Tab-separated table of C-alpha atoms in Angstrom:
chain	number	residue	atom	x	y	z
R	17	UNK	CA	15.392	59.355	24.249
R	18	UNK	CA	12.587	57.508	26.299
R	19	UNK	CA	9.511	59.787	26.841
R	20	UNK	CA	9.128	60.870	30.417
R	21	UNK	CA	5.291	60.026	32.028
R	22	UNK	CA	2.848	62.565	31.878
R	23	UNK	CA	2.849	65.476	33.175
R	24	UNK	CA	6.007	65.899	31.927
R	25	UNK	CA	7.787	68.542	33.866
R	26	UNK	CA	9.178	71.379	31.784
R	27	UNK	CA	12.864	70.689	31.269
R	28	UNK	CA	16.096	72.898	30.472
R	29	UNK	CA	19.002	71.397	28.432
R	30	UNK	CA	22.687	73.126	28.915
R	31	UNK	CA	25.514	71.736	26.350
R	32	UNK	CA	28.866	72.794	26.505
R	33	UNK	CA	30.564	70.451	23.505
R	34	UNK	CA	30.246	67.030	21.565
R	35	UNK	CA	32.732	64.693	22.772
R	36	UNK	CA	34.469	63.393	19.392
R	37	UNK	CA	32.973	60.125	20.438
R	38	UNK	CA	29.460	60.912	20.566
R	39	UNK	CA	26.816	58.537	19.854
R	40	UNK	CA	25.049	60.703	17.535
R	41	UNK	CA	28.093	60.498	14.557
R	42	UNK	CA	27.719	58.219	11.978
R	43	UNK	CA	31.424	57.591	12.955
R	44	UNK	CA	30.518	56.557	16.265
R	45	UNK	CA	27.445	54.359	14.940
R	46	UNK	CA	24.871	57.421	14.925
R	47	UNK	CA	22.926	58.579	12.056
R	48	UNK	CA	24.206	61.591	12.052
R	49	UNK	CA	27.511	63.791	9.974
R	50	UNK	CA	29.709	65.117	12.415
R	51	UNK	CA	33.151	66.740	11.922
R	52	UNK	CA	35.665	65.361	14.379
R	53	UNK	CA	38.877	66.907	15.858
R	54	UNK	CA	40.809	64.399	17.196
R	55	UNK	CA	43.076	66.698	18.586
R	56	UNK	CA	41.188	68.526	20.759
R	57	UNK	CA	38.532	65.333	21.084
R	58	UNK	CA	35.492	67.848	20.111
R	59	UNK	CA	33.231	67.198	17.541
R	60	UNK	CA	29.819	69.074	16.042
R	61	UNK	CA	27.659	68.104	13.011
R	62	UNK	CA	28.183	69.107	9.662
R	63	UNK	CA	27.013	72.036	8.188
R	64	UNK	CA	24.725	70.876	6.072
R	65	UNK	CA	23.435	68.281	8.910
R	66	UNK	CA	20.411	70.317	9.538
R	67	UNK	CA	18.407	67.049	10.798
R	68	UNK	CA	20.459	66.600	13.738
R	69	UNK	CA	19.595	70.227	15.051
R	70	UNK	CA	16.304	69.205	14.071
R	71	UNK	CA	15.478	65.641	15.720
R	72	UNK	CA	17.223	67.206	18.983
R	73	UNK	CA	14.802	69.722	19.435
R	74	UNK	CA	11.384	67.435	18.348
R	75	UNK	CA	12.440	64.497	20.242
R	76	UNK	CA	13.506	66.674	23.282
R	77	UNK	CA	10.096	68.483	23.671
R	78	UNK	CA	7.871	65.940	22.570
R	79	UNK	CA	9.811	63.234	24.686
R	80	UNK	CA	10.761	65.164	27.928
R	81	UNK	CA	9.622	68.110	27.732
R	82	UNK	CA	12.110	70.464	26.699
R	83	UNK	CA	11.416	74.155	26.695
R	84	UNK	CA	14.797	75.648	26.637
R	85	UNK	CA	18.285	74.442	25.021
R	86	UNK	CA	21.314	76.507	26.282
R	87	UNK	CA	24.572	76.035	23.713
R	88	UNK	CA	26.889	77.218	26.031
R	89	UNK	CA	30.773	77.262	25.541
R	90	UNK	CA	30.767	78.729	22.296
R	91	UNK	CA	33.910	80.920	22.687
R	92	UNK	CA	35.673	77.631	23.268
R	93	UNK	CA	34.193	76.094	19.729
R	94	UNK	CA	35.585	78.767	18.339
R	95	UNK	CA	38.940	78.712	19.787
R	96	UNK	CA	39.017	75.294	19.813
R	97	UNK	CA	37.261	73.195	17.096
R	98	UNK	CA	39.700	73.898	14.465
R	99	UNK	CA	36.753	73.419	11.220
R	100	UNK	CA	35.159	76.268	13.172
R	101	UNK	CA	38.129	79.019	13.344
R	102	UNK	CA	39.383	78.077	9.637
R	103	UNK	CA	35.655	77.950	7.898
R	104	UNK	CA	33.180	80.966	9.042
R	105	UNK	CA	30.816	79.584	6.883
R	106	UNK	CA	30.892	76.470	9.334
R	107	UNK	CA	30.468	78.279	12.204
R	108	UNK	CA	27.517	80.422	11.148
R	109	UNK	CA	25.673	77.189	9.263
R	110	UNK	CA	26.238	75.483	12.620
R	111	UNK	CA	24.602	78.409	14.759
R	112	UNK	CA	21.601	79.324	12.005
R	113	UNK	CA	20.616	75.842	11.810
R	114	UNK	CA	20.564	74.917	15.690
R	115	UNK	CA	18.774	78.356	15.796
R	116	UNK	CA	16.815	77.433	13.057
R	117	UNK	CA	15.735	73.387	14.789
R	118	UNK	CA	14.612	75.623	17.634
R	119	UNK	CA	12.749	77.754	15.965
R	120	UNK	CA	10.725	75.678	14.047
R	121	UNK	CA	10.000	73.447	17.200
């Protein structure tokens, strides 16, 4: 992310899903772990890939000027990214550590 000349304006960010072929997976030639469902072409990171969550948020705000994050869609992760509706413990790692990123920023 470049960083936006100051004054940077206060920004909102609105996600619905990660495409499976996201830049940010390792698989992809990111740095980050990301589960991929090739059927449904979604993917989201790990859940123990807390720094993703984590440089999203920093580099957002500090860069351009992030202030609120909306994860929208999140019925459809469930319905739809299979790791999610066959491993709760996926889906609740993947909300308490986005929730967590944002917190902490």
């Amino acid at each position: 992310l470049e960083r936006m000349p100051e004054p940077r304006p206060q920004m909102a960010a609105h996600n619905r899903m990660f495409s499976h072929d996201t830049h940010y997976s390792k698989v992809n030639g990111g740095k980050y772990a990301f589960v991929h469902d090739e059927q449904d072409l979604i993917a989201a990171p790990e859940k123990k890939e807390k720094g993703f969550w984590s440089d999203l948020m920093t580099n957002a705000s500090d860069s351009w000027g992030l202030k609120l994050y909306e994860q929208d869609w999140m019925c459809s992760h469930i319905d739809y990214f299979r790791p999610f509706s066959s491993d709760l413990e996926y889906t609740d790692a993947w909300l308490k550590n986005m929730a967590d990123a944002a917190t902490e920023k």
